[in-house]
mmCIF file of C-alpha atoms in Angstrom:
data_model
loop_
_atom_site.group_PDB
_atom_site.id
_atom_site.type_symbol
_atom_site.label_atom_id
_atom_site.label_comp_id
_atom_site.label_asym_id
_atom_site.label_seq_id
_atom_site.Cartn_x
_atom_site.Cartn_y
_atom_site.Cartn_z
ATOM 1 C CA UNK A 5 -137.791 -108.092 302.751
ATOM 2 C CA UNK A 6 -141.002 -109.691 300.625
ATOM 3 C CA UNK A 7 -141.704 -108.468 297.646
ATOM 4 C CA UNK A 8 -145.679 -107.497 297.253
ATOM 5 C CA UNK A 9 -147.196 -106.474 293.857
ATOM 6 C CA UNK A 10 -150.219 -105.142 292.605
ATOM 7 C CA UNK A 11 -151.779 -102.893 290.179
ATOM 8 C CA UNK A 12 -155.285 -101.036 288.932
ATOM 9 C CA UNK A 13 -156.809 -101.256 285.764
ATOM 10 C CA UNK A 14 -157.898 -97.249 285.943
ATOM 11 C CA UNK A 15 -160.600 -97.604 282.975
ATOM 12 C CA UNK A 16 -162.833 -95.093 284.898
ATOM 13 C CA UNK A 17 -162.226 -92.615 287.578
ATOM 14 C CA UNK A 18 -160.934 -95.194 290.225
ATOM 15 C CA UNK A 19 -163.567 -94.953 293.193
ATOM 16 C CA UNK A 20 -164.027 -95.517 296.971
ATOM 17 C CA UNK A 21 -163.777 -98.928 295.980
ATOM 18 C CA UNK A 22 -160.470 -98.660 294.279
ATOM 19 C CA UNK A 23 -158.971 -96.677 297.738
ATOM 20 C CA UNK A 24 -160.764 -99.322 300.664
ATOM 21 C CA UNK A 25 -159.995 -102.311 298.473
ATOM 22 C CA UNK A 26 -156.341 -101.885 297.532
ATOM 23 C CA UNK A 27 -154.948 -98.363 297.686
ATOM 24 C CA UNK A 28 -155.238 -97.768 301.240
ATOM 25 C CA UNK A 29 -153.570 -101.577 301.994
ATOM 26 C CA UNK A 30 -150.780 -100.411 299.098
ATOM 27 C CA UNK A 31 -150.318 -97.439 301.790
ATOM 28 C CA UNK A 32 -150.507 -100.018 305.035
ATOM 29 C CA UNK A 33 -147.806 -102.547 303.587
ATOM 30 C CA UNK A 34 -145.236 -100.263 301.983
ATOM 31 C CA UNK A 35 -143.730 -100.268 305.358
ATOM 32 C CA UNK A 36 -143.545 -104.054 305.489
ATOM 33 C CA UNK A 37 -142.696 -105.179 302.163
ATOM 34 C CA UNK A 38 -140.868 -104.119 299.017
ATOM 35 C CA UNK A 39 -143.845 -102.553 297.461
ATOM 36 C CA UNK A 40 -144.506 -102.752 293.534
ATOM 37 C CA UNK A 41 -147.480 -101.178 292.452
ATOM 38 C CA UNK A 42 -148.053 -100.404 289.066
ATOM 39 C CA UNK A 43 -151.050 -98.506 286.518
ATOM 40 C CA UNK A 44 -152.281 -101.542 284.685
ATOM 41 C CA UNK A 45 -152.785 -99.614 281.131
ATOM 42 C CA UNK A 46 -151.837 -102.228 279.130
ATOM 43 C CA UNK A 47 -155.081 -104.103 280.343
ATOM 44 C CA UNK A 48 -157.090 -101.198 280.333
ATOM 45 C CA UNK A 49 -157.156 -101.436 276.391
ATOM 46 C CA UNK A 50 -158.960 -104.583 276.311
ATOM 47 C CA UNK A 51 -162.254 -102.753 276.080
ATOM 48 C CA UNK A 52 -162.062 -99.899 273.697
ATOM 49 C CA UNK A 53 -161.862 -96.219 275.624
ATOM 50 C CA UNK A 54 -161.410 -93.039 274.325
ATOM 51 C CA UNK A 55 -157.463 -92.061 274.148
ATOM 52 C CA UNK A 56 -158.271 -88.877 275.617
ATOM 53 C CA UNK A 57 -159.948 -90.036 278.651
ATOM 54 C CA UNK A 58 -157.919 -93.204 278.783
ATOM 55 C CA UNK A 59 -154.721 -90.540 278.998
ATOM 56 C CA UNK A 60 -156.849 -88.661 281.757
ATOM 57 C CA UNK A 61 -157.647 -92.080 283.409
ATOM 58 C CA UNK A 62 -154.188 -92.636 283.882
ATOM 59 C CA UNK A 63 -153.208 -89.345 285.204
ATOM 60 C CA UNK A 64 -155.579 -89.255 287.559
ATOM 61 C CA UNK A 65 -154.373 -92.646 288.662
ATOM 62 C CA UNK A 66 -151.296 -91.549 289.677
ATOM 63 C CA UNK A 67 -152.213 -88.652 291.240
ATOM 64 C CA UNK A 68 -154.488 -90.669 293.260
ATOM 65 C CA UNK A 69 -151.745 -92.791 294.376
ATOM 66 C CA UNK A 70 -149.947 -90.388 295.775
ATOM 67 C CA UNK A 71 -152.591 -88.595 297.672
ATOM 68 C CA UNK A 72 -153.346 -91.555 299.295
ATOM 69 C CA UNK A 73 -149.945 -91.832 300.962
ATOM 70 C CA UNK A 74 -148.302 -94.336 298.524
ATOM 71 C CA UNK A 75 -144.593 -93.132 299.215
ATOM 72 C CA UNK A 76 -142.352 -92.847 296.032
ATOM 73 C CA UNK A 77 -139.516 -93.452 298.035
ATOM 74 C CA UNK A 78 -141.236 -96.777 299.495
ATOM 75 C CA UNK A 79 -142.924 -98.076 296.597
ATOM 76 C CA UNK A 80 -142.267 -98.391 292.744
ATOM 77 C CA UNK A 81 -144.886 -97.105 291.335
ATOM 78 C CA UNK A 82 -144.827 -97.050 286.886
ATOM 79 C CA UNK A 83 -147.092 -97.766 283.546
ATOM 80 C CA UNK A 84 -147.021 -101.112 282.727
ATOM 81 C CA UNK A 85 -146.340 -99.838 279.209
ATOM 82 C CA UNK A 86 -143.118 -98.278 280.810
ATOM 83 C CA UNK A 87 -141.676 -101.840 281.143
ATOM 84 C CA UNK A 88 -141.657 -103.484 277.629
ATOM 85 C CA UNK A 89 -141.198 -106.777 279.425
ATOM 86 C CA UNK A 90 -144.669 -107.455 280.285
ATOM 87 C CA UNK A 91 -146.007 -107.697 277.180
ATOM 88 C CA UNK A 92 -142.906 -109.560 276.130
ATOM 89 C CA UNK A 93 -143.245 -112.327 279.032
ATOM 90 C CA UNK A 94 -147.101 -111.996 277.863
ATOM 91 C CA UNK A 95 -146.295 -113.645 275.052
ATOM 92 C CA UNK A 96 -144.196 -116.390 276.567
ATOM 93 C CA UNK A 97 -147.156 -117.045 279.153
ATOM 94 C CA UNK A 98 -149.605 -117.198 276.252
ATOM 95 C CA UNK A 99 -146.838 -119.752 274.999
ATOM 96 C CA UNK A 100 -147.484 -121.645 277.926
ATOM 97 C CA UNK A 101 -150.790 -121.453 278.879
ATOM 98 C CA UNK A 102 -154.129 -123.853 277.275
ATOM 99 C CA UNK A 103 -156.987 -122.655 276.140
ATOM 100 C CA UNK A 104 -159.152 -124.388 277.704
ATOM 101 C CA UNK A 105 -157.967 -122.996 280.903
ATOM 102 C CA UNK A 106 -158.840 -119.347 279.405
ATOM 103 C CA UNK A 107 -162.198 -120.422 278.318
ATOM 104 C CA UNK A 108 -163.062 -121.591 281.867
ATOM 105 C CA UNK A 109 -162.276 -117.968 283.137
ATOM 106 C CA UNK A 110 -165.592 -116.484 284.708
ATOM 107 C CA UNK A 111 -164.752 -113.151 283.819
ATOM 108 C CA UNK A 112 -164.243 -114.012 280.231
ATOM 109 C CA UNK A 113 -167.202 -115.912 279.948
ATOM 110 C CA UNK A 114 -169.517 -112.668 281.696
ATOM 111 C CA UNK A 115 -167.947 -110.391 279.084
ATOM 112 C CA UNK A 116 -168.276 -112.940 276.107
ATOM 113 C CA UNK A 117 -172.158 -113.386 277.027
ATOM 114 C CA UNK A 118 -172.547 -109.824 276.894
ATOM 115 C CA UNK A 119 -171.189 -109.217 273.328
ATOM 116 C CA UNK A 120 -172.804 -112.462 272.071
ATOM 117 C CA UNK A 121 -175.408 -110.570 270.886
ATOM 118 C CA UNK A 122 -173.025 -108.832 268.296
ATOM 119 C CA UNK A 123 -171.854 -112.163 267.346
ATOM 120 C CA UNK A 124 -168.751 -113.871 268.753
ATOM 121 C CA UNK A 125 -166.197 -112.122 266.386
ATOM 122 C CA UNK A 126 -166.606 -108.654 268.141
ATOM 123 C CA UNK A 127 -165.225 -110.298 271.320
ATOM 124 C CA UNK A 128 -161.917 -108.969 271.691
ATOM 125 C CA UNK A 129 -159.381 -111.482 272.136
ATOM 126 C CA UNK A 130 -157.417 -109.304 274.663
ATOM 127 C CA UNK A 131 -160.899 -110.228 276.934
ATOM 128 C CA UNK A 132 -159.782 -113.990 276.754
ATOM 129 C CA UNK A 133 -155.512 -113.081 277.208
ATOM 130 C CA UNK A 134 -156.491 -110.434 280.109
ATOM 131 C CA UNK A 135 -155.370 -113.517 282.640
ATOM 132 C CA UNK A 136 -152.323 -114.302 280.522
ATOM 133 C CA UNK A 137 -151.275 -110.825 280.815
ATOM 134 C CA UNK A 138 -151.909 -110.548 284.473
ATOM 135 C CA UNK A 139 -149.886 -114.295 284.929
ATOM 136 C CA UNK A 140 -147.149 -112.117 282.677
ATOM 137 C CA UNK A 141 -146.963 -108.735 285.431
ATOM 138 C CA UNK A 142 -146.811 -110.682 288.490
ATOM 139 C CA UNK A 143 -143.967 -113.580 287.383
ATOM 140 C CA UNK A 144 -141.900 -110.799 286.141
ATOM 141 C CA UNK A 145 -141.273 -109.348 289.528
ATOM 142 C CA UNK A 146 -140.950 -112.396 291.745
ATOM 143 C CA UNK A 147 -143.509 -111.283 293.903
ATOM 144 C CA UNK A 148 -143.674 -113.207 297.376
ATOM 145 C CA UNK A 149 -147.893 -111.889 297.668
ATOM 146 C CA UNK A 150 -150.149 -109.903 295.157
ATOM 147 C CA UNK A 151 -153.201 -108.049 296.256
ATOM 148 C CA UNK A 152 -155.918 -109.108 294.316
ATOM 149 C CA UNK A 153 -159.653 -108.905 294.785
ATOM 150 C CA UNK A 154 -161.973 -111.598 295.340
ATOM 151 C CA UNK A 155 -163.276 -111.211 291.342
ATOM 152 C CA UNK A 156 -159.638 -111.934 290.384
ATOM 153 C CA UNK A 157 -158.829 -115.169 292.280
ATOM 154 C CA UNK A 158 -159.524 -117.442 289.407
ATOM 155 C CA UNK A 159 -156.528 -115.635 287.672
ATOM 156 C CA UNK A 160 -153.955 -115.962 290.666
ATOM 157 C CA UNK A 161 -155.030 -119.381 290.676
ATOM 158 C CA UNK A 162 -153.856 -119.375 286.563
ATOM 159 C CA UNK A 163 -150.683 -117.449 287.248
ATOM 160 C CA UNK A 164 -149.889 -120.127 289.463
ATOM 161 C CA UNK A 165 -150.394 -122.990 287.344
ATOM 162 C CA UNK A 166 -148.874 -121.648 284.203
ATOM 163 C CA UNK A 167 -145.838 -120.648 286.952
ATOM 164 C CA UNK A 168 -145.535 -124.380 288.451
ATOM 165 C CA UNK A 169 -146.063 -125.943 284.895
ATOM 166 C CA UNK A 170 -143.093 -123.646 283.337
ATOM 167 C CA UNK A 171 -140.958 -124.165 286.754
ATOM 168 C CA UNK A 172 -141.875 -128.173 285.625
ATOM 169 C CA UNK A 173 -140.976 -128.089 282.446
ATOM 170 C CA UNK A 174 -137.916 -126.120 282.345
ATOM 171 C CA UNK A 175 -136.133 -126.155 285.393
ATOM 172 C CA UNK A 176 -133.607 -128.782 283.776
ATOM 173 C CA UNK A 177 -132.737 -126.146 281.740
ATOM 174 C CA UNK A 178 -132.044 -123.465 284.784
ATOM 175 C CA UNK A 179 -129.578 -125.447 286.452
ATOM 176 C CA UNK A 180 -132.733 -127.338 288.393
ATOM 177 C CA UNK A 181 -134.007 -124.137 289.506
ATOM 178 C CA UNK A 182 -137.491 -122.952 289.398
ATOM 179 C CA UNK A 183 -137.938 -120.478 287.116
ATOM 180 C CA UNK A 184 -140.757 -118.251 288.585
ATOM 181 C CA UNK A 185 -141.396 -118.250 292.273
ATOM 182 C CA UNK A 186 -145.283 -119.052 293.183
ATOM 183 C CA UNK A 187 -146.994 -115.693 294.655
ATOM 184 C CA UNK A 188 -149.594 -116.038 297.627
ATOM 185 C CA UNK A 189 -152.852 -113.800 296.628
ATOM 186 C CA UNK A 190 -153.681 -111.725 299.205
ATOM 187 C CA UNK A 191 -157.253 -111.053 298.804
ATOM 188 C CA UNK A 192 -158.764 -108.178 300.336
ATOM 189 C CA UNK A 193 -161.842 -109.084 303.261
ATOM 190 C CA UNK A 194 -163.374 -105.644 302.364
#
């Protein structure tokens, strides 16, 4: 069976948006694939929240999950935080990945122009690693697709070079295999 991954970044209450653009397709595919579906809190602290409502944020999360039909005994469903690994592969991407590439992320630069006005040294650098991270929780579970959005294509599109560069570079060193597999983004019409 294909593996199919994806996650929310719950730094609000999620929304109708969060349940017609992912949840309800996590719901349609755990049937069809080995589902992985995780609560993206290590990303959600790129952007300072309150720990109280962050806590609540994630709660609610997955709560929400489950109402909507995602089936336990289906679909892994976790923290990010719960699995030490991706912040430890996190650190191997960032190992991996150039700079440049991170300062030609559209999302970074939106957030970075709206700080500016503080000065550039109030721009948290988790902004500019969010990709890196993101690169980091998809290799780690081999996934065959990831559900993405249309705003995140520009990072599949990362996790995939930093994956074929590292698969490149070190596959002398795994007997001449590949050492991540390259995910298909599925991106989401709606």
């Amino acid at each position: 069976m294909k593996r199919m991954l994806s996650g929310i970044k719950p730094t609000g209450q999620l929304t109708l948006g969060n349940y017609i653009g992912a949840l309800r397709n996590f719901v349609n595919y755990q049937d069809d694939y080995e589902m992985i579906v995780f609560i993206a809190n290590l990303h959600c602290i790129t952007e300072y929240q309150e720990p109280k409502q962050l806590r609540k944020n994630l709660t609610d999360a997955v709560a929400l999950y489950l109402a909507c039909g995602l089936d336990p005994n289906k679909a892994t469903i976790f923290l990010q935080t719960d699995v030490k690994e991706h912040a430890q592969r996190g650190y191997i991407m960032a190992c991996n990945t150039y700079l440049g590439e991170l300062n030609r992320m559209t999302q970074f630069k939106d957030k970075a122009k709206k700080a500016v006005g503080n000065g550039t040294e109030m721009i948290p650098t988790g902004l500019l690693m969010y990709p890196v991270l993101m690169a980091a929780d998809i290799l780690l579970y081999d996934a065959d697709a990831v559900i993405v959005g249309q705003d995140q294509k520009q990072h599949m599109e990362l996790t995939r070079n930093i994956a074929e560069r590292m698969n490149k570079k070190y596959a002398k060193r795994n007997n001449g295999q590949p050492l991540f597999k390259i995910p298909e983004p599925y991106i989401l019409k709606t």
